[in-house]
PDB file of C-alpha atoms in Angstrom:
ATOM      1  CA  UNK U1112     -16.874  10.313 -29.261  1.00 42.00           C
ATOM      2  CA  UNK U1113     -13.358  10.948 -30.584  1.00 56.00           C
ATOM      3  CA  UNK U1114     -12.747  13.456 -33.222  1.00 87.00           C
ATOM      4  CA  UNK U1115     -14.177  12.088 -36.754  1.00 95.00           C
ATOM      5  CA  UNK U1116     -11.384   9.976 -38.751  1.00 95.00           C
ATOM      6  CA  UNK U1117     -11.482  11.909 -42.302  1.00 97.00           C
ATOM      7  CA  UNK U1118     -11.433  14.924 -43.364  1.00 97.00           C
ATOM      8  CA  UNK U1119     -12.293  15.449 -47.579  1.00 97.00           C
ATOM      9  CA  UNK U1120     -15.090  13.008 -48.768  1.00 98.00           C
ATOM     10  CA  UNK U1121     -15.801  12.321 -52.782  1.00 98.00           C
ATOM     11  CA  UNK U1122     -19.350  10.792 -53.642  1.00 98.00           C
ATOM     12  CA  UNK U1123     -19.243   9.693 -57.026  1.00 98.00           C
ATOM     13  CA  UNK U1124     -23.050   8.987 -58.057  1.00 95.00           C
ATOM     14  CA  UNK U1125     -24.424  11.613 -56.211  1.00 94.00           C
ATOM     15  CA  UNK U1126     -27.936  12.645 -55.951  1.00 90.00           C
ATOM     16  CA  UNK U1127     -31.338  12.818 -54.082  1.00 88.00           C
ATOM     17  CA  UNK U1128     -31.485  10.018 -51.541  1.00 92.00           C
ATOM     18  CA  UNK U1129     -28.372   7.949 -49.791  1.00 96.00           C
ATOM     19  CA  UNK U1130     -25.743  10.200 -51.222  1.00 95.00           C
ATOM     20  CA  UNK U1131     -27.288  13.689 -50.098  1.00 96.00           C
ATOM     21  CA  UNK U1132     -27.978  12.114 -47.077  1.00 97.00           C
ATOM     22  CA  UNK U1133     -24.412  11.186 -46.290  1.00 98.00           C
ATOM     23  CA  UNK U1134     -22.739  14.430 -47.943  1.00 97.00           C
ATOM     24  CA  UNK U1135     -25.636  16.183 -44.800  1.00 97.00           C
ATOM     25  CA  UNK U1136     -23.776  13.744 -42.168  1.00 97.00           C
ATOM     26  CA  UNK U1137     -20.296  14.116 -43.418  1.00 97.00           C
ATOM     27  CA  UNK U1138     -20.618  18.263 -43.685  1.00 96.00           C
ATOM     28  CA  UNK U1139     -22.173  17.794 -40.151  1.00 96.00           C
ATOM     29  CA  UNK U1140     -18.890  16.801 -38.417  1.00 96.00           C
ATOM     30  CA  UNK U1141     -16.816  18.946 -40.398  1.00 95.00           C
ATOM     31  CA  UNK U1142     -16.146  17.096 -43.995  1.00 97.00           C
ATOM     32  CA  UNK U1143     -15.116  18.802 -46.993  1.00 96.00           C
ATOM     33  CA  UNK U1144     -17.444  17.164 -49.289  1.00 97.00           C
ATOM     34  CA  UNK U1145     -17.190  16.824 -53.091  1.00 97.00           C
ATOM     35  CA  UNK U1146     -20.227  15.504 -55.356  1.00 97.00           C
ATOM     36  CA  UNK U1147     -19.637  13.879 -58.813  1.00 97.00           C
ATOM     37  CA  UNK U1148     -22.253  12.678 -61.128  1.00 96.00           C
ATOM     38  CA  UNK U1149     -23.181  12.568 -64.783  1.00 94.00           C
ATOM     39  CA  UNK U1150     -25.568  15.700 -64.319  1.00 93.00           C
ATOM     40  CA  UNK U1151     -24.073  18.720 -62.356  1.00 92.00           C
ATOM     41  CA  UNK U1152     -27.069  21.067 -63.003  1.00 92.00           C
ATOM     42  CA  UNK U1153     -29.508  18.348 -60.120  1.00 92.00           C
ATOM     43  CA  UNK U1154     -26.521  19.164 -57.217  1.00 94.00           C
ATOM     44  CA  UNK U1155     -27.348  22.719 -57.658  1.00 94.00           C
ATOM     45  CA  UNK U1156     -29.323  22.737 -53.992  1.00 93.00           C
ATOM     46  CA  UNK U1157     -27.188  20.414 -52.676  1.00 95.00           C
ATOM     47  CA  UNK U1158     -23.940  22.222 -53.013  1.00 94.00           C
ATOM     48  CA  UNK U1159     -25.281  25.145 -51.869  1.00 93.00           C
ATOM     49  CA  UNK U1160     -26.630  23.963 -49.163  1.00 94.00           C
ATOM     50  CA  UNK U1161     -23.436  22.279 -48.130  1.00 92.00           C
ATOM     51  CA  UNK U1162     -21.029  24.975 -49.516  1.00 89.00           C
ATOM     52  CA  UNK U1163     -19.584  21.800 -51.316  1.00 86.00           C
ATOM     53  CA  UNK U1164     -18.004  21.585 -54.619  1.00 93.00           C
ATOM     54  CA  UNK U1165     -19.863  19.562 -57.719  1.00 96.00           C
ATOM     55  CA  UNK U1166     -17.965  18.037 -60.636  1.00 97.00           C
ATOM     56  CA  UNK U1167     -19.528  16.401 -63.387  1.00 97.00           C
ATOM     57  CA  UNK U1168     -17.618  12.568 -64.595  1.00 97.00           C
ATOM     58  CA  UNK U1169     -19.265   9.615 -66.174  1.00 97.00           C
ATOM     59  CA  UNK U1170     -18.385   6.945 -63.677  1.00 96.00           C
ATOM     60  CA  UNK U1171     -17.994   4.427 -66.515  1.00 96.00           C
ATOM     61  CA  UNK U1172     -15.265   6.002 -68.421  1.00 97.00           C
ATOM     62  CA  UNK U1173     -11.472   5.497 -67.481  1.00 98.00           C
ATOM     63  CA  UNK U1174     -10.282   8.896 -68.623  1.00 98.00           C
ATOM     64  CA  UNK U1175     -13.555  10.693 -66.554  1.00 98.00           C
ATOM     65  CA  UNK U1176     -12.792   9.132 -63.200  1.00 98.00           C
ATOM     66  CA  UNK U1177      -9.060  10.038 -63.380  1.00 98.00           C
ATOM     67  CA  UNK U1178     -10.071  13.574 -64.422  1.00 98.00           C
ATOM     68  CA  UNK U1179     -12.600  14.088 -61.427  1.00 98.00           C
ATOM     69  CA  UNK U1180      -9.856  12.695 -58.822  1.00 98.00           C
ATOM     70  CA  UNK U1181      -7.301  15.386 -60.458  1.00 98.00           C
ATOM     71  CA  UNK U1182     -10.158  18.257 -60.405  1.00 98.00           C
ATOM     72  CA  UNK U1183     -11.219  17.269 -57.010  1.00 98.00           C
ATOM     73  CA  UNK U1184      -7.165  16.593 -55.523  1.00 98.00           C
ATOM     74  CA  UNK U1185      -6.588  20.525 -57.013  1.00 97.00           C
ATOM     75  CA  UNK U1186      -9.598  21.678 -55.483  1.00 96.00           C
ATOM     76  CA  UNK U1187     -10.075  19.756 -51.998  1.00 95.00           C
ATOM     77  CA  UNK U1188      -6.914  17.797 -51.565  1.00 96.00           C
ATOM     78  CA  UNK U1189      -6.793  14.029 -52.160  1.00 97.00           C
ATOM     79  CA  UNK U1190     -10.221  12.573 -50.436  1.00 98.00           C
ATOM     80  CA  UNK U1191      -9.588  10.212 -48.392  1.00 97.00           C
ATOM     81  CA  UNK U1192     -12.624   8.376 -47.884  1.00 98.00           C
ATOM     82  CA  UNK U1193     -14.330   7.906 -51.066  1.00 98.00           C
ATOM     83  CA  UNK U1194     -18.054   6.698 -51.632  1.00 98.00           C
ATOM     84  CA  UNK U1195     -19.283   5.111 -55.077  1.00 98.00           C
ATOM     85  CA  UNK U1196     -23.406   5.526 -55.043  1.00 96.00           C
ATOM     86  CA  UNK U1197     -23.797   5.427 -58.989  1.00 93.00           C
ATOM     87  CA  UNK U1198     -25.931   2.919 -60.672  1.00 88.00           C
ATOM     88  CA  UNK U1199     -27.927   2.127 -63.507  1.00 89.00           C
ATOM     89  CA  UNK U1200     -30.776  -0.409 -63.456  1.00 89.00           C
ATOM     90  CA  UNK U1201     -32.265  -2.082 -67.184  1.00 92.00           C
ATOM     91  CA  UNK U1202     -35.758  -4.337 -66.766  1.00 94.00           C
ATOM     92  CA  UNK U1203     -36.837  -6.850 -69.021  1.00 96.00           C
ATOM     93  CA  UNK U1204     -37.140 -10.449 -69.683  1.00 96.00           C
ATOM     94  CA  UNK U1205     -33.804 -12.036 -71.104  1.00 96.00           C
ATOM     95  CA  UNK U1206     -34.937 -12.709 -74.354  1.00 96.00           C
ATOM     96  CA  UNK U1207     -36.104  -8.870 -75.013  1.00 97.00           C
ATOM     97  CA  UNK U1208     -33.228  -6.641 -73.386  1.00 96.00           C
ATOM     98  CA  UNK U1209     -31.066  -4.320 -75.650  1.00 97.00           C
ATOM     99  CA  UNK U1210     -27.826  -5.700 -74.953  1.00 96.00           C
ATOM    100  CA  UNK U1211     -25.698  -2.077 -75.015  1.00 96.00           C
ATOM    101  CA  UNK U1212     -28.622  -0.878 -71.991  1.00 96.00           C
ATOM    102  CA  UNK U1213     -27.290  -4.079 -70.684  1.00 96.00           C
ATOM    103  CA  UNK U1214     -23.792  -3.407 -70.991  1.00 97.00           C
ATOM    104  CA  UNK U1215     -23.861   0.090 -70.073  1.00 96.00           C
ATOM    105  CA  UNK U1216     -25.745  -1.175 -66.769  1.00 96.00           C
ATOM    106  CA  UNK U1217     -23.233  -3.674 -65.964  1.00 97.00           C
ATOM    107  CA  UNK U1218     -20.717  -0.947 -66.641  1.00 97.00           C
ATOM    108  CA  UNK U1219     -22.036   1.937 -64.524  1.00 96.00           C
ATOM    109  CA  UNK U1220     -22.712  -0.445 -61.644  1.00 96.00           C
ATOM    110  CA  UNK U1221     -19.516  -2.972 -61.609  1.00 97.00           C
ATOM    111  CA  UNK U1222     -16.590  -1.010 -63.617  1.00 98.00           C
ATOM    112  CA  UNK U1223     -17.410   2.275 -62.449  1.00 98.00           C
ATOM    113  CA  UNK U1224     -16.768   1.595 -59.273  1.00 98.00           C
ATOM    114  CA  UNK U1225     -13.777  -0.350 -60.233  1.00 98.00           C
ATOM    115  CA  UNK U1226     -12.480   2.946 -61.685  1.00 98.00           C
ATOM    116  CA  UNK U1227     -12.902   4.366 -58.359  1.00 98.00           C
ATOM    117  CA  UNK U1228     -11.930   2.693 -56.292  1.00 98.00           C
ATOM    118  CA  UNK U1229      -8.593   2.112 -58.193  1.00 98.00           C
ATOM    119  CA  UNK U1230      -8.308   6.278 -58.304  1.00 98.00           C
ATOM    120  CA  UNK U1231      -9.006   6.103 -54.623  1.00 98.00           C
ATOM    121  CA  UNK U1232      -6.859   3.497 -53.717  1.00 98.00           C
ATOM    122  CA  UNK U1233      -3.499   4.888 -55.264  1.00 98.00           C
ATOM    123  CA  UNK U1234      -4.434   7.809 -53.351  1.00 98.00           C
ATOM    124  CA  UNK U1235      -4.840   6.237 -50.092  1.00 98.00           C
ATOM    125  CA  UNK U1236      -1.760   3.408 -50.237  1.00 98.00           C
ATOM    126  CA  UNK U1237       1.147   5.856 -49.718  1.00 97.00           C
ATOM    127  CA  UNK U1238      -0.237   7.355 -46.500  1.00 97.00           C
ATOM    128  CA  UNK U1239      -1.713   3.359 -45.481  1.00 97.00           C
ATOM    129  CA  UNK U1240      -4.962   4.933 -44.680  1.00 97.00           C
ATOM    130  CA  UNK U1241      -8.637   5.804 -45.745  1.00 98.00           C
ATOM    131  CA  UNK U1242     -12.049   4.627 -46.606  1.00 98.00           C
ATOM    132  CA  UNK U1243     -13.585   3.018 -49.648  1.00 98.00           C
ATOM    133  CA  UNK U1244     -17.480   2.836 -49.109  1.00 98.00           C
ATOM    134  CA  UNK U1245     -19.597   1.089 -51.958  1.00 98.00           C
ATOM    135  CA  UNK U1246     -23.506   0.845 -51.949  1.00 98.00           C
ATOM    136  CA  UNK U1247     -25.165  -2.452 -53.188  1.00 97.00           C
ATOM    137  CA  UNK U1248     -28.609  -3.756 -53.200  1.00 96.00           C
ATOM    138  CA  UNK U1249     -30.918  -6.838 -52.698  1.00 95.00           C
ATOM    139  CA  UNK U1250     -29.639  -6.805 -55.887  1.00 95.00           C
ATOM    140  CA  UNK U1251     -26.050  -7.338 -54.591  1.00 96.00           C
ATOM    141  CA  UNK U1252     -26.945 -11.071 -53.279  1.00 95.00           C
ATOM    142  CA  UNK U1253     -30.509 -11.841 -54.919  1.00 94.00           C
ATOM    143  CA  UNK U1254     -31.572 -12.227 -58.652  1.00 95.00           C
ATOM    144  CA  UNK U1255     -34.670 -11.215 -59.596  1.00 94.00           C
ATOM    145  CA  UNK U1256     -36.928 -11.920 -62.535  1.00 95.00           C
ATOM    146  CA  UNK U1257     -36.442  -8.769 -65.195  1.00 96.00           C
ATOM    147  CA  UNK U1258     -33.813  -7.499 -63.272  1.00 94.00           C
ATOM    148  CA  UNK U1259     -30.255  -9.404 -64.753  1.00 96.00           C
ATOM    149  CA  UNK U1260     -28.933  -6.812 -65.823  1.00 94.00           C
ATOM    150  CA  UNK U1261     -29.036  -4.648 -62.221  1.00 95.00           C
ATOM    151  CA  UNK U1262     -27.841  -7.851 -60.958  1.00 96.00           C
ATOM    152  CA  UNK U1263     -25.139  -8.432 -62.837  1.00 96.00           C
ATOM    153  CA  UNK U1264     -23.643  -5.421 -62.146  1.00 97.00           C
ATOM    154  CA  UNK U1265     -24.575  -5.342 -58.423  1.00 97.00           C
ATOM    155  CA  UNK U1266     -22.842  -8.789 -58.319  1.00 97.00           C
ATOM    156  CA  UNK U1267     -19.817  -7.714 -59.754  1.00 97.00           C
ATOM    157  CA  UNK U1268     -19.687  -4.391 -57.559  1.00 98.00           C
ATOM    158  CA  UNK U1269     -19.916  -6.909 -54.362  1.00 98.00           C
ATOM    159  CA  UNK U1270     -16.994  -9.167 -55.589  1.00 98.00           C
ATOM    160  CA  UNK U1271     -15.195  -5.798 -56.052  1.00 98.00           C
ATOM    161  CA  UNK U1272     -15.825  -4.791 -51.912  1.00 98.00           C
ATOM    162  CA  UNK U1273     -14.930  -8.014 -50.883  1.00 98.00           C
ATOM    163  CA  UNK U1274     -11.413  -8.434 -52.746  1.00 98.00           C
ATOM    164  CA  UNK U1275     -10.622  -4.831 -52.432  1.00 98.00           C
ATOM    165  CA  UNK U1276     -11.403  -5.243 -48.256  1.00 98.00           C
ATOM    166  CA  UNK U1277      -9.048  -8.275 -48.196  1.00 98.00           C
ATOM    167  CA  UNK U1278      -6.741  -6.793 -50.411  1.00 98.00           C
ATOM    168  CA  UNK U1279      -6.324  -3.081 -48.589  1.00 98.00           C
ATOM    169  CA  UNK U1280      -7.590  -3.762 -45.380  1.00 98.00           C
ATOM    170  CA  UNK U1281      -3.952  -5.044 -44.460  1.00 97.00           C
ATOM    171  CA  UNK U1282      -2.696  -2.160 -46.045  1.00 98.00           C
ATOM    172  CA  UNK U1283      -4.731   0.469 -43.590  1.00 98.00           C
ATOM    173  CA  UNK U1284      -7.685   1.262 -46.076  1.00 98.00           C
ATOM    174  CA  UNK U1285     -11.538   0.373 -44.593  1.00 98.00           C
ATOM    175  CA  UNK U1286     -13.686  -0.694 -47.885  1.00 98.00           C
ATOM    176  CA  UNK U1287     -17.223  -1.432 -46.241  1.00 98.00           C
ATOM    177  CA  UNK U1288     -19.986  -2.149 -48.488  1.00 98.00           C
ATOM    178  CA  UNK U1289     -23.820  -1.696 -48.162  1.00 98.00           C
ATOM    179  CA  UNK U1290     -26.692  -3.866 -48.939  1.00 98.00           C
ATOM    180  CA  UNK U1291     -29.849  -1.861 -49.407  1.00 96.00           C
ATOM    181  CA  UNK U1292     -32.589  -4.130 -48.895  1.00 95.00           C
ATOM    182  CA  UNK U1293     -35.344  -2.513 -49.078  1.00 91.00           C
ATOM    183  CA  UNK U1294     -36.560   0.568 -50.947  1.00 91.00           C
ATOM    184  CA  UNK U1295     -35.231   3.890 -49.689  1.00 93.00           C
ATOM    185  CA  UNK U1296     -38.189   6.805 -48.699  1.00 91.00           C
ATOM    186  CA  UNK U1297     -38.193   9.507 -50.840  1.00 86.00           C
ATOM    187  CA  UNK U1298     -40.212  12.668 -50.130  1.00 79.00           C
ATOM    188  CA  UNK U1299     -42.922  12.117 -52.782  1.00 78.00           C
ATOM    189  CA  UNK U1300     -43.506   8.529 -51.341  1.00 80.00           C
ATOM    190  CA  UNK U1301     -44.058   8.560 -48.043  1.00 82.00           C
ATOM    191  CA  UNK U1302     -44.538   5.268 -45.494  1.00 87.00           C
ATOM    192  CA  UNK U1303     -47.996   4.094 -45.592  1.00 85.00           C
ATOM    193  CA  UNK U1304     -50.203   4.875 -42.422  1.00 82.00           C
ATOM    194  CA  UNK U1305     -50.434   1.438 -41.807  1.00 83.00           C
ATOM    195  CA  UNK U1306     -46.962   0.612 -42.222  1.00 87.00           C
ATOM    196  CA  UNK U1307     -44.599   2.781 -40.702  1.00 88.00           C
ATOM    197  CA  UNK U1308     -41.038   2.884 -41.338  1.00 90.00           C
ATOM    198  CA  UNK U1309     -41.137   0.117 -43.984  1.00 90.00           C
ATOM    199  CA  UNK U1310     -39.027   2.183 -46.338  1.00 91.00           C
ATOM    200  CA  UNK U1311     -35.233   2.608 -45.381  1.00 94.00           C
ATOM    201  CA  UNK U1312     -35.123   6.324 -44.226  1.00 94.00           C
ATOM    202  CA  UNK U1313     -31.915   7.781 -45.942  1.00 95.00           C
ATOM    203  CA  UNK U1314     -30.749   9.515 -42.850  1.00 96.00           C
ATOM    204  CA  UNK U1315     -30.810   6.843 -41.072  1.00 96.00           C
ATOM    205  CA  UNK U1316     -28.757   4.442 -43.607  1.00 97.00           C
ATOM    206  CA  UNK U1317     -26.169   7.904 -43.190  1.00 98.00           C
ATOM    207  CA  UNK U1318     -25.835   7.093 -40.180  1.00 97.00           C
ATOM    208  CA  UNK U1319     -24.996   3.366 -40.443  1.00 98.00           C
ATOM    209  CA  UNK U1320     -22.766   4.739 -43.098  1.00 98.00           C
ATOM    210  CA  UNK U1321     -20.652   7.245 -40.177  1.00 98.00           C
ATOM    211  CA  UNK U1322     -20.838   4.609 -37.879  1.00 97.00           C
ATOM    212  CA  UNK U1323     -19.274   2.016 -40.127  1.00 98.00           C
ATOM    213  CA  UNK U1324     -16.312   4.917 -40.390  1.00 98.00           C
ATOM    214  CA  UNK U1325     -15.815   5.561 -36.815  1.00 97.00           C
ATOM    215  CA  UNK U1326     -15.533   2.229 -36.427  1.00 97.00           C
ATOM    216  CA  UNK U1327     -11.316   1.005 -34.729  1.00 96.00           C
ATOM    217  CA  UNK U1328      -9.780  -0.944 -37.189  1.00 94.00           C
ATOM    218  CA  UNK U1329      -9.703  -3.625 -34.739  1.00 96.00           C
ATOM    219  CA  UNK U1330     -13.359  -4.195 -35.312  1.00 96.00           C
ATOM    220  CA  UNK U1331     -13.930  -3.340 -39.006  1.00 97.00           C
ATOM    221  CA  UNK U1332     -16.606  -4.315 -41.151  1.00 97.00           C
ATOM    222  CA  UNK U1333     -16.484  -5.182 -44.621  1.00 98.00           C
ATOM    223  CA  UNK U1334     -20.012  -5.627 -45.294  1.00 98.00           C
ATOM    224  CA  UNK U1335     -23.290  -4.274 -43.646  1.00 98.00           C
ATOM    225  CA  UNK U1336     -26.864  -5.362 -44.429  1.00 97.00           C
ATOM    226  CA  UNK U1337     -29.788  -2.232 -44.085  1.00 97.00           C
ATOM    227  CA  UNK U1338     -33.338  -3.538 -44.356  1.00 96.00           C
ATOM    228  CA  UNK U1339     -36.354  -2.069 -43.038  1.00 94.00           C
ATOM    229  CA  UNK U1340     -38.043  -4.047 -39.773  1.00 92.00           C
ATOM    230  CA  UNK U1341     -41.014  -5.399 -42.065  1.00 89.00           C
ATOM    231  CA  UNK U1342     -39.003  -6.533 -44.894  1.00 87.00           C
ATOM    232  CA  UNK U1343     -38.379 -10.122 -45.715  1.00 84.00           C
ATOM    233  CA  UNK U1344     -35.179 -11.472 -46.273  1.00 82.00           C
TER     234      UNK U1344
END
């Protein structure tokens, strides 16, 4: 397998799960890795485990984002291949949600990542390459009851990946996006005996994620569906 394609990754929204799974894969093939998220203090492990670097933004403020791309361009160099993980999620029927939880739902999940990948993209366009990597949900394509608000912003983040891919795709920038279908294993909730693997293991969705970045831009994707073997869709 050729040599890996980038060299200094951002995840914005990083945490437990998908992200610290990818920052593991990235670091594993020779990544400088930088992790961004709300609360610094829960990368504590995870940077030193990585010898990464941790900077704290809130993903739905203009002024943040720009300051974590000009922290992380003075310490790491300009990433360029940039993953947005954050999200928020608000349950409730229509008629009883708080509109601001709303709001600030649609704006962690949709706008944030606008933010970003507008930061990452003026990074990217001068040298015509990079890699823009978003993470949906069944959320991203499927309503549920008590869940508008996480769809609403999941929506939105999907129209996002598919007019930034058509938009800097021609212009030498991969934006892939992810739909999570499924919920994602997590060491205090294991698979049941009786149904293995009907969780999405988060290394294993890493390395869907490195695979979609190896892959020649004569065969990009923009959009890649993850769902365990047992799950309906």
């Amino acid at each position: 397998m050729s040599e890996f394609p980038y060299a200094t990754a951002l995840i914005v929204g990083a945490g437990r799960g998908i992200s610290a799974s990818v920052a593991r894969a990235l670091a594993g093939v020779g990544v400088k890795v930088a992790l961004a998220a709300r609360n610094v203090a829960k990368l504590d492990a995870l940077v030193s485990e990585l010898g990464g670097r941790a900077f704290a933004v809130d993903a739905a403020s203009p002024e943040s984002v720009a300051q974590l791309f000009a922290n992380v361009d003075a310490s790491l160099g300009a990433p360029d291949l940039v993953l947005y993980n954050a999200g928020a999620r608000v349950r409730g029927a229509i008629v009883d949600l708080d509109p601001h939880e709303v709001r600030n739902a649609i704006e962690v999940s949709a706008f944030g990542g606008f933010l970003v990948v507008q930061q990452a993209a003026r990074r990217m366009l001068p040298s015509r390459r990079g890699a823009i990597l978003l993470t949906g949900a069944t959320a991203s394509v499927k309503g549920f009851p008590l869940s508008s608000g996480f769809a609403m912003g999941k929506f939105g983040l999907r129209g996002l990946a598919q007019s930034a891919a058509r938009e800097l795709a021609p212009q030498g920038i991969h934006v892939a996006h992810f739909i999570i279908d499924g919920a994602v294993r997590a060491s205090g909730r294991p698979d049941p005996e009786a149904r293995p693997d009907s969780t999405l293991d988060p290394d294993a969705i890493a390395q869907t994620y490195l695979s979609v970045l190896r892959q020649p831009r004569s065969a990009w994707s923009w959009e890649v569906e993850l769902r365990p073997w047992v799950e309906s869709f």
